[in-house]
PDB file of C-alpha atoms in Angstrom:
ATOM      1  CA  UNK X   1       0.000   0.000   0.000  1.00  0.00           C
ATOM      2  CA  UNK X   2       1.039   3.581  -1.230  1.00  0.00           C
ATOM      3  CA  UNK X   3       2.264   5.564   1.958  1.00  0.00           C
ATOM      4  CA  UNK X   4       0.119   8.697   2.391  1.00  0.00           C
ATOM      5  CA  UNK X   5       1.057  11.940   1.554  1.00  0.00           C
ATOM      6  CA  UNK X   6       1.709  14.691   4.454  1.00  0.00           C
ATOM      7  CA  UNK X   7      -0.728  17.404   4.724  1.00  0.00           C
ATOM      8  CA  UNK X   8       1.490  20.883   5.190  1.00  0.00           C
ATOM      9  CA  UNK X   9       0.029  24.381   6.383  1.00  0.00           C
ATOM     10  CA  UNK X  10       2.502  27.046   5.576  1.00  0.00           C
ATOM     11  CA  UNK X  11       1.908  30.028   6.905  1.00  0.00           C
ATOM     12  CA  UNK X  12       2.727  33.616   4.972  1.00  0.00           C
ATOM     13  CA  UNK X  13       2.395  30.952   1.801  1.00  0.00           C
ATOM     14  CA  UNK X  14       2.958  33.975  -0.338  1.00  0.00           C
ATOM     15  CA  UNK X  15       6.636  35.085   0.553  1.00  0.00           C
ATOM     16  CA  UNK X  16       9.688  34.192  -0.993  1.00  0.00           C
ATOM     17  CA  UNK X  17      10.355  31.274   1.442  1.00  0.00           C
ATOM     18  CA  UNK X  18       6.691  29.972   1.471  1.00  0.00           C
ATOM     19  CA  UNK X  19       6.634  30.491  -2.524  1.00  0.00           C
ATOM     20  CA  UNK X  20       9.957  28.134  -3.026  1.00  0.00           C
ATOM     21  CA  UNK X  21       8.879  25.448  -0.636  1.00  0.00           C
ATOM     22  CA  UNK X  22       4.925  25.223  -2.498  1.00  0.00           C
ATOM     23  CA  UNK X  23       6.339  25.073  -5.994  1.00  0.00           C
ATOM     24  CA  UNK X  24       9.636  23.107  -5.518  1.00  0.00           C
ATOM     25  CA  UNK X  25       7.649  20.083  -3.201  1.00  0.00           C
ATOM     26  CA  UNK X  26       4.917  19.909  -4.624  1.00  0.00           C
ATOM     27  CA  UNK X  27       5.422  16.620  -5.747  1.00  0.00           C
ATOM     28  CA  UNK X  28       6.436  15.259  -2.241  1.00  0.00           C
ATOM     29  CA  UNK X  29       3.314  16.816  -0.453  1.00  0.00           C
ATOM     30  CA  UNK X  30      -0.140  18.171   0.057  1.00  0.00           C
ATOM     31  CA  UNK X  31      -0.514  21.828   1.052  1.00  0.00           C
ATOM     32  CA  UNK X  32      -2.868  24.180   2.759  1.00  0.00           C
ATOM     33  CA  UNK X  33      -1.863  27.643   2.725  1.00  0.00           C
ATOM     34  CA  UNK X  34      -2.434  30.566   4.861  1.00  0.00           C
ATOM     35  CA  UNK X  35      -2.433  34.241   3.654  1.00  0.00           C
ATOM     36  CA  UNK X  36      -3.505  37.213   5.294  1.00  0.00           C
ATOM     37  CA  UNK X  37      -4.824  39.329   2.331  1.00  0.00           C
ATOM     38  CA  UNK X  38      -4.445  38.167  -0.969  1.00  0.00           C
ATOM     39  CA  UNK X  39      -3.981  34.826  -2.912  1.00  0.00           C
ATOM     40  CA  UNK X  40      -0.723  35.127  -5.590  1.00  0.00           C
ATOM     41  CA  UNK X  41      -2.444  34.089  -8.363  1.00  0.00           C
ATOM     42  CA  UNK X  42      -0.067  31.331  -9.269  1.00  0.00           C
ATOM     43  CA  UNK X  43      -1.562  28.939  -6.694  1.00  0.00           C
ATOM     44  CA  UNK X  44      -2.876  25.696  -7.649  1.00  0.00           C
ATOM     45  CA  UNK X  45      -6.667  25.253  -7.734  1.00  0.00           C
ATOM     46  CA  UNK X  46      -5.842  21.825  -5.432  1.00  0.00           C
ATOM     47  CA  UNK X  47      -4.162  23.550  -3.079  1.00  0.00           C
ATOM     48  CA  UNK X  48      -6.305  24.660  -0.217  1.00  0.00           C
ATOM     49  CA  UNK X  49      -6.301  27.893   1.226  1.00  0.00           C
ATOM     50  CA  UNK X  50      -7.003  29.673   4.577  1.00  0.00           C
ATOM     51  CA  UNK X  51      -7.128  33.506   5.161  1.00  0.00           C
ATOM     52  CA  UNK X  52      -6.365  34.846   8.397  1.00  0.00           C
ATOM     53  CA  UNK X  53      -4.064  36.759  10.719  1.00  0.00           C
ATOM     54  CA  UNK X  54      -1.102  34.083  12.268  1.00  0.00           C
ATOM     55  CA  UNK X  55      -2.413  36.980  15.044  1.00  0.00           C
ATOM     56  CA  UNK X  56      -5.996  35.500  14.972  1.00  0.00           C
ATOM     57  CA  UNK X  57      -6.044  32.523  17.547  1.00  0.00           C
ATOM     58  CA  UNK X  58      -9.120  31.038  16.361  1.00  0.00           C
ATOM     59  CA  UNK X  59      -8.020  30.782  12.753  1.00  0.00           C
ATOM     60  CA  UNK X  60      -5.032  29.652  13.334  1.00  0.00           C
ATOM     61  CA  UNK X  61      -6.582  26.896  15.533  1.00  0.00           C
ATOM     62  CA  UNK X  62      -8.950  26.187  12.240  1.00  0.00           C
ATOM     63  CA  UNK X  63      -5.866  25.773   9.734  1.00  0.00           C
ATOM     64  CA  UNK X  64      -3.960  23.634  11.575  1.00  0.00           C
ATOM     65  CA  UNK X  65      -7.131  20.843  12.025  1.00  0.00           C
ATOM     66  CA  UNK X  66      -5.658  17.400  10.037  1.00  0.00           C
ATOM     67  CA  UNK X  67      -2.457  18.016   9.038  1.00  0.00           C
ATOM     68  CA  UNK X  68       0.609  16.617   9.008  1.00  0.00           C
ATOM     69  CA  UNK X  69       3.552  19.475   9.691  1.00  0.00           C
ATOM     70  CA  UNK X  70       3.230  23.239   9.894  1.00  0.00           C
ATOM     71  CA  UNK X  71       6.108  25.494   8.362  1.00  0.00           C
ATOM     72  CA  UNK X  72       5.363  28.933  10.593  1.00  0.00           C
ATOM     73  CA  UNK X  73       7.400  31.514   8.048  1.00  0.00           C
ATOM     74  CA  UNK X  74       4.653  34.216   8.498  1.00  0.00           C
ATOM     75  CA  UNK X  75       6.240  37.584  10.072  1.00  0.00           C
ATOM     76  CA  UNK X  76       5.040  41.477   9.985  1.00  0.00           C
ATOM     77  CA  UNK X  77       7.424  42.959   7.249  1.00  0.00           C
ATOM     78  CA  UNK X  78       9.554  44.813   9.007  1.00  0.00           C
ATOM     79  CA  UNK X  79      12.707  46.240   6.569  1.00  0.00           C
ATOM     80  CA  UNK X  80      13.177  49.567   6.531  1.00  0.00           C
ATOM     81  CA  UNK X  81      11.208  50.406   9.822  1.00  0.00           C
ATOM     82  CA  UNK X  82      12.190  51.902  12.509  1.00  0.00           C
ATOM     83  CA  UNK X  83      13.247  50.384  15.792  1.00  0.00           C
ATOM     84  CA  UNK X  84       9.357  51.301  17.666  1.00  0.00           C
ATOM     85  CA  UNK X  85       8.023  49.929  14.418  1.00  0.00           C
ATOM     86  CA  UNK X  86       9.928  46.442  14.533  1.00  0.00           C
ATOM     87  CA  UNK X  87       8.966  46.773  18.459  1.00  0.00           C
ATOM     88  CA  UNK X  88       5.729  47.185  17.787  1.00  0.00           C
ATOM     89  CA  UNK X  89       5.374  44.478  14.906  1.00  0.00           C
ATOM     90  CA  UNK X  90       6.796  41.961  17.362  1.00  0.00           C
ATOM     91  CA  UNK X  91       4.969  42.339  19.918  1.00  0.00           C
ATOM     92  CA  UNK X  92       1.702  42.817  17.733  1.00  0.00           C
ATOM     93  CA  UNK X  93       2.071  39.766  15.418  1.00  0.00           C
ATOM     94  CA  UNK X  94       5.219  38.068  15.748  1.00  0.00           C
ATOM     95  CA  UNK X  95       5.115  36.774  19.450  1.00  0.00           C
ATOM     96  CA  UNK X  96       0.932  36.041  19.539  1.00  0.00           C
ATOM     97  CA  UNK X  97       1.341  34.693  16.066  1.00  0.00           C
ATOM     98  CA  UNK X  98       3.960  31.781  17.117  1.00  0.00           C
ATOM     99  CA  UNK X  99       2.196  31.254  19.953  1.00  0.00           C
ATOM    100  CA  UNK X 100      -1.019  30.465  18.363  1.00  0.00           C
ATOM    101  CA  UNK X 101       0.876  28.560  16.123  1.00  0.00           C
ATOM    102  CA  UNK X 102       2.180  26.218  18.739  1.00  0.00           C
ATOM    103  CA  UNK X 103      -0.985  26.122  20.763  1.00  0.00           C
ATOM    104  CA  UNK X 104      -3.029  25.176  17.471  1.00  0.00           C
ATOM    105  CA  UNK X 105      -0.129  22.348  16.749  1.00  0.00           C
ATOM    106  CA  UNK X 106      -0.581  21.275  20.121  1.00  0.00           C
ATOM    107  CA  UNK X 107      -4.600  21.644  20.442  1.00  0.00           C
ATOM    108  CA  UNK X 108      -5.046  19.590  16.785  1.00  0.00           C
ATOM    109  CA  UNK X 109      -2.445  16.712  17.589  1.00  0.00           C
ATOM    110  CA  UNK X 110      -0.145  18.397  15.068  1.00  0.00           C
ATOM    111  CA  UNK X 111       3.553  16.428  15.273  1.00  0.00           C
ATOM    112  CA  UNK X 112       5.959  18.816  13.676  1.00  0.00           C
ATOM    113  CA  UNK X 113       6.376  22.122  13.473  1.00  0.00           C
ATOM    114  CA  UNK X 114       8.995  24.006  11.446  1.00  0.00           C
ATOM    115  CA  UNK X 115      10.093  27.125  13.027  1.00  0.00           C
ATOM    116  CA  UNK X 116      11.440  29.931  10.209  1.00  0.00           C
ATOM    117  CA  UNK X 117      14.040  31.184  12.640  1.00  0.00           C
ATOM    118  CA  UNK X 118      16.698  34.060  11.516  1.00  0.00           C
ATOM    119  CA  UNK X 119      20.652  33.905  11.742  1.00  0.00           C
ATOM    120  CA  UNK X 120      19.631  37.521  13.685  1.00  0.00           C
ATOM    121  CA  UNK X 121      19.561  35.532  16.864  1.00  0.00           C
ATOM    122  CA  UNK X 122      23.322  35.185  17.277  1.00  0.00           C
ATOM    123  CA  UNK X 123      24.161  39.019  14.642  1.00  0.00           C
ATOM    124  CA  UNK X 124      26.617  39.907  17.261  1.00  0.00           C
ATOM    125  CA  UNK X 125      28.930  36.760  16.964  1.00  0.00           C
ATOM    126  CA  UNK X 126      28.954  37.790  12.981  1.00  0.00           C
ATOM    127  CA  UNK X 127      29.569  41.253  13.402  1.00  0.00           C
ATOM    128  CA  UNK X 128      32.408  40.403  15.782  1.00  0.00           C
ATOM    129  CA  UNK X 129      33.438  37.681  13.147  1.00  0.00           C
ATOM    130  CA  UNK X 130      32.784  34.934  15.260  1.00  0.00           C
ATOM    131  CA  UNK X 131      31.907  31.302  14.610  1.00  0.00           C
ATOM    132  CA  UNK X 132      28.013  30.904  15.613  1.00  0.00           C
ATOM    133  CA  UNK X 133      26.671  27.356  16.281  1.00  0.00           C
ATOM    134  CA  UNK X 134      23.254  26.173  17.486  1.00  0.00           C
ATOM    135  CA  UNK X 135      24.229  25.513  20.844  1.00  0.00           C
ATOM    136  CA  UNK X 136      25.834  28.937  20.977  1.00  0.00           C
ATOM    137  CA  UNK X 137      24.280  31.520  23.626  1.00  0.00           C
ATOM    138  CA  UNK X 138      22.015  33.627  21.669  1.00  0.00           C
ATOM    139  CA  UNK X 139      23.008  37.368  21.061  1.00  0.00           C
ATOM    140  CA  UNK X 140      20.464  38.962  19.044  1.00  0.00           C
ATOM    141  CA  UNK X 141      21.775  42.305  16.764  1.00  0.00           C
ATOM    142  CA  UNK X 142      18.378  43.823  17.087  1.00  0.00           C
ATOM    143  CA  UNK X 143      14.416  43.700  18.195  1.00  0.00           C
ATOM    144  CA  UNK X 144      13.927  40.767  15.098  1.00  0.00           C
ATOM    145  CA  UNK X 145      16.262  38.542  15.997  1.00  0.00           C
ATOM    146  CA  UNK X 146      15.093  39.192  20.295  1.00  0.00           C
ATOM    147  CA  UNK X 147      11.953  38.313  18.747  1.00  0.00           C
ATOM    148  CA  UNK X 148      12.581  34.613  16.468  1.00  0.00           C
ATOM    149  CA  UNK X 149      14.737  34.042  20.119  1.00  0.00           C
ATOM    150  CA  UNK X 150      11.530  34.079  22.124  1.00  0.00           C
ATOM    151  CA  UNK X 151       9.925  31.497  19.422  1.00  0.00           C
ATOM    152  CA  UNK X 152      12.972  29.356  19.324  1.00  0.00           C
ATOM    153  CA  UNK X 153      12.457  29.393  23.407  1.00  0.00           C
ATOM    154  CA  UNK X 154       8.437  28.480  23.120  1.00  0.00           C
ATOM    155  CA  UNK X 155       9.199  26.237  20.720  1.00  0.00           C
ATOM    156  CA  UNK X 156      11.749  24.041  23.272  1.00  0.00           C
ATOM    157  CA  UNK X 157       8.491  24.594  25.869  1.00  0.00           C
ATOM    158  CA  UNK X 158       6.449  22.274  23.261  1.00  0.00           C
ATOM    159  CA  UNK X 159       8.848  20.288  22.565  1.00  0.00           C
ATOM    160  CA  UNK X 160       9.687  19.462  26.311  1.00  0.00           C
ATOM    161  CA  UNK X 161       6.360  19.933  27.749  1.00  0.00           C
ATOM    162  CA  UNK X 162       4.359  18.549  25.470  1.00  0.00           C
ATOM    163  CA  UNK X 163       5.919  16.065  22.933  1.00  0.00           C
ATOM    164  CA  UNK X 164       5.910  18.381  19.935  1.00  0.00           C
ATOM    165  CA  UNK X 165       8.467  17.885  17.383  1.00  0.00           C
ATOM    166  CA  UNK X 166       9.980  21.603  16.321  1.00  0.00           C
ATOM    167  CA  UNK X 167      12.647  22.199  14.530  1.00  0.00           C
ATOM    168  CA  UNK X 168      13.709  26.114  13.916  1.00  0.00           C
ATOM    169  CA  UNK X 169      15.525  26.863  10.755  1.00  0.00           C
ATOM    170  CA  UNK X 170      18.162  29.877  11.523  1.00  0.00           C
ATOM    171  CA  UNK X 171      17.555  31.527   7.825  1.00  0.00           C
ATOM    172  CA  UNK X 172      20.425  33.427   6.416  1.00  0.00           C
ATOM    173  CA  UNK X 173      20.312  35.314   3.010  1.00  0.00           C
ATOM    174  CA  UNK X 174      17.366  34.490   0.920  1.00  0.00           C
ATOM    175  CA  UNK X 175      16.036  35.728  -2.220  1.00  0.00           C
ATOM    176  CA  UNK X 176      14.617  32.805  -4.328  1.00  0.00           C
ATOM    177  CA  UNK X 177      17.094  33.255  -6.745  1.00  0.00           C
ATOM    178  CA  UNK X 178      19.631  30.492  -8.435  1.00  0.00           C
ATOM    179  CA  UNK X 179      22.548  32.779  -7.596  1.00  0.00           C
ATOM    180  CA  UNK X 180      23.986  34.534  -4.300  1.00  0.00           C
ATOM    181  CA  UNK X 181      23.024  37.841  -4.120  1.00  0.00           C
ATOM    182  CA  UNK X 182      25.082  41.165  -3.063  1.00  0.00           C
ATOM    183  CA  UNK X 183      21.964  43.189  -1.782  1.00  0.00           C
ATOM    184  CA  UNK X 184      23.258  42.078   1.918  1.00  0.00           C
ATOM    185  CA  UNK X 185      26.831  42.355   2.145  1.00  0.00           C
ATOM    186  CA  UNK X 186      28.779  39.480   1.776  1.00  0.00           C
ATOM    187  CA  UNK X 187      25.975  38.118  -0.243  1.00  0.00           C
ATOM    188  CA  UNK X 188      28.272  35.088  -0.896  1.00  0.00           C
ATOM    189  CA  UNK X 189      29.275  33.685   2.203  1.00  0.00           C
ATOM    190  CA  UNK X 190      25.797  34.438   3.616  1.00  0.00           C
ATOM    191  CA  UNK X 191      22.943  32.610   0.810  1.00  0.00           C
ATOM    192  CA  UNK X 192      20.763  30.005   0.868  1.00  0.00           C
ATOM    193  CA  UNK X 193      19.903  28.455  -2.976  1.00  0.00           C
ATOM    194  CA  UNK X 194      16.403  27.784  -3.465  1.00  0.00           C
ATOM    195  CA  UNK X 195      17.513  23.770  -4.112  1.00  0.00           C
ATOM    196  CA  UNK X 196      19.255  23.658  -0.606  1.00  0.00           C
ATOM    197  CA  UNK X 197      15.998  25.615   1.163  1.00  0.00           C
ATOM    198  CA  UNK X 198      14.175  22.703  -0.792  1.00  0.00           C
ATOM    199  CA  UNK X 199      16.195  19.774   0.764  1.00  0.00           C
ATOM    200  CA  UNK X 200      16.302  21.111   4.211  1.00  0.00           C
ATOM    201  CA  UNK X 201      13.178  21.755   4.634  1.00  0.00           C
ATOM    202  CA  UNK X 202      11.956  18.068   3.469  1.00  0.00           C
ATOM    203  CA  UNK X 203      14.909  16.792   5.360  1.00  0.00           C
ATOM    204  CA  UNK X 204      12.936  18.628   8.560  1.00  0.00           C
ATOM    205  CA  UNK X 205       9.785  17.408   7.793  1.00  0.00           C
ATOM    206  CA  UNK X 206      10.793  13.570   7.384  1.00  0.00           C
ATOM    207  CA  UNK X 207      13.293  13.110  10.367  1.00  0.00           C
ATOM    208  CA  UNK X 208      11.860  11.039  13.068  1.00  0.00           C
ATOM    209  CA  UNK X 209      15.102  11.543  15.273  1.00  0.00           C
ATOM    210  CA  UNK X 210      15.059  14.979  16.334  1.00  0.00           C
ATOM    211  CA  UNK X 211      12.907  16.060  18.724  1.00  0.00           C
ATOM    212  CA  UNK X 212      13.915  19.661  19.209  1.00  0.00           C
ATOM    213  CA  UNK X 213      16.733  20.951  16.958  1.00  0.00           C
ATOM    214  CA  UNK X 214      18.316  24.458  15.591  1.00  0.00           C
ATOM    215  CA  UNK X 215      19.465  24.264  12.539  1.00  0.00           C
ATOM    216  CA  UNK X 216      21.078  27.151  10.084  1.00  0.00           C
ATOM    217  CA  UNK X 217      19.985  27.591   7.085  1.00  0.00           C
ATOM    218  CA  UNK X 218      22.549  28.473   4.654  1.00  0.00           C
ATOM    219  CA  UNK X 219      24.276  26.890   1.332  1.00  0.00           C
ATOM    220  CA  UNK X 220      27.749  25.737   1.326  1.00  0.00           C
ATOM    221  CA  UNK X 221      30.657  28.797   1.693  1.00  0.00           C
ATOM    222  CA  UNK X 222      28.974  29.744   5.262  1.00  0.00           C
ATOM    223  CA  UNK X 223      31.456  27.744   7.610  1.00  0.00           C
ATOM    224  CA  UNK X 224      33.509  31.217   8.212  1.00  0.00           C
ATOM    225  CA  UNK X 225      29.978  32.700   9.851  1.00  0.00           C
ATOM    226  CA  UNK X 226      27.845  29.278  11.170  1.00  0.00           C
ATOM    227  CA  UNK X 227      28.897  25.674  12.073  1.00  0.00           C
ATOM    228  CA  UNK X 228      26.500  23.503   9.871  1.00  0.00           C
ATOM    229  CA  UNK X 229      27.549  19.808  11.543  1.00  0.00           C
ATOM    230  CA  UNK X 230      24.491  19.067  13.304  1.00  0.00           C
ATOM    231  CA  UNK X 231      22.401  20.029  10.039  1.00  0.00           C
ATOM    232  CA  UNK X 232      24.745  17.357   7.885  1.00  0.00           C
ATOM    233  CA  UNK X 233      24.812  15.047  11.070  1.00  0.00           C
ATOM    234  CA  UNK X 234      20.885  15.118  12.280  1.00  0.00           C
ATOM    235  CA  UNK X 235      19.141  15.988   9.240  1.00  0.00           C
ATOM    236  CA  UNK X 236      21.744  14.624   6.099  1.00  0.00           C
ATOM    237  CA  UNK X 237      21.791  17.978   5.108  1.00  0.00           C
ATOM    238  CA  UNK X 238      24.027  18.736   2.318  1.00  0.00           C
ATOM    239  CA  UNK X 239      24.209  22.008   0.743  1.00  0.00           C
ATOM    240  CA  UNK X 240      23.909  21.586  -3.200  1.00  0.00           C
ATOM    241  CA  UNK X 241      25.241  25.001  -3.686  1.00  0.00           C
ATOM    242  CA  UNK X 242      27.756  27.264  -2.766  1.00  0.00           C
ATOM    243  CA  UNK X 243      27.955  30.708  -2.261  1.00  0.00           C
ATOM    244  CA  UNK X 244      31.743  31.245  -1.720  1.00  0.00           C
ATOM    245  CA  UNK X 245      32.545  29.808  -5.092  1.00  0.00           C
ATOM    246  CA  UNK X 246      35.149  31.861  -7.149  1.00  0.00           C
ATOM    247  CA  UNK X 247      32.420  31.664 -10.261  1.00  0.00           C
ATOM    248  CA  UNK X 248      29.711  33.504  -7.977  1.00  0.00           C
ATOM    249  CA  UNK X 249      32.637  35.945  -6.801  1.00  0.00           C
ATOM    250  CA  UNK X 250      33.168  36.835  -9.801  1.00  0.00           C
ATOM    251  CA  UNK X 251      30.167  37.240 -11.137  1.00  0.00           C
ATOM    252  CA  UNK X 252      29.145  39.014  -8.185  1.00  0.00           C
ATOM    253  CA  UNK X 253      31.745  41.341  -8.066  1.00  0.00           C
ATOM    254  CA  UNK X 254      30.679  44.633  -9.529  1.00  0.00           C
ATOM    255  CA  UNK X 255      27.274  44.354  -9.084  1.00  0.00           C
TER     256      UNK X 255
END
């Protein structure tokens, strides 16, 4: 007998992140989407859809009825706002919005939960051109990163408390494209290829042997910034793609 296919909610379905993993695993899995205002219109009729706030308790407890995983990437944009503004964002969506998520997870027997973390939560070892790992103390570079450390920490809470598998994925540089980008400097040593996003985040979603696990998310070139053995080790993770490649400096170079 055919094994059955997981059901996956995504939440903010409609950013770059949530756009890559709907159109490049679609052929591994079922998906129910959640947007807040508007549906991009390259969706798939057979995909179902949800609109609501990741704010809204009661909808979020409504999307996550029978399925499989959630994949919480759903933030209030917060580039090119001022410090209040990210503040305020945080407190408004951010925080309620993984808490609901974990509290629907936990309420509708949920078993995994994918956690779009930031490589914000340890800036300061970066900017000081340190090594970060995912057992490193956190040191957030600013009211973002404070603010994926607080859903990193709920998410260990579920995880201990009450036997939900989360995994949070410490994003670096992405921008859905096939090539590192320069818009944050060093694009290189700092990107994550749409392919490796792919694998990782099926590799999350089909491990049965972690439990509770931080993982960075970053191709190949980023050892000089984070200290990918326990992706490679726990999940098989193995960047497909590399950022620090002369080809891509080149490239890259005057741009």
């Amino acid at each position: 007998m055919a094994e059955s296919r997981k059901k996956v909610l995504i939440t903010g379905a409609a950013g770059m992140i949530g756009t890559t993993i709907r159109t490049r695993l679609r052929e591994r899995y079922d998906f129910r989407l959640l947007f807040h205002s508007t549906v991009p219109d390259d969706v798939p009729a057979d995909d179902e859809v949800v609109m609501s706030s990741v704010a809204n308790f009661d909808g979020m407890v409504e999307a996550a009825k029978d399925v499989d995983v959630i994949i919480h990437l759903a933030i209030r944009r917060w580039a090119g706002m001022s410090q209040a503004d990210v503040a305020a964002a945080t407190l408004e969506v951010d925080v309620p919005g993984v808490y609901n998520v974990y509290e629907a997870a936990r309420i509708n027997r949920v078993k995994t939960v994918i956690f779009a973390s930031t490589n914000h939560v340890t800036g300061m070892y970066e900017k000081e051109g340190l090594v970060a790992a995912s057992d490193s103390p956190v040191r957030p570079d600013g009211i973002y990163g404070a603010g994926k450390v607080f859903g990193e920490a709920l998410g260990r809470f579920y995880a201990d408390r009450h036997g939900l598998r989360v995994i949070c994925l410490r994003v670096a540089n992405y921008k859905s494209e096939d090539e590192p980008t320069t818009y944050y400097e060093p694009g290189y040593s700092r990107w994550q290829s749409p392919r490796d996003l792919a694998q990782q985040i099926w590799r999350c979603i089909e491990t049965e042997d972690v439990q509770f696990g931080i993982f960075y998310g970053v191709s190949a070139g980023s050892e000089k910034k984070w200290d990918l053995t326990n992706a490679r080790e726990l999940l098989g993770y193995e960047p497909e793609d590399d950022g620090s490649l002369p080809e891509y400096r080149e490239k890259n170079r005057n741009k």
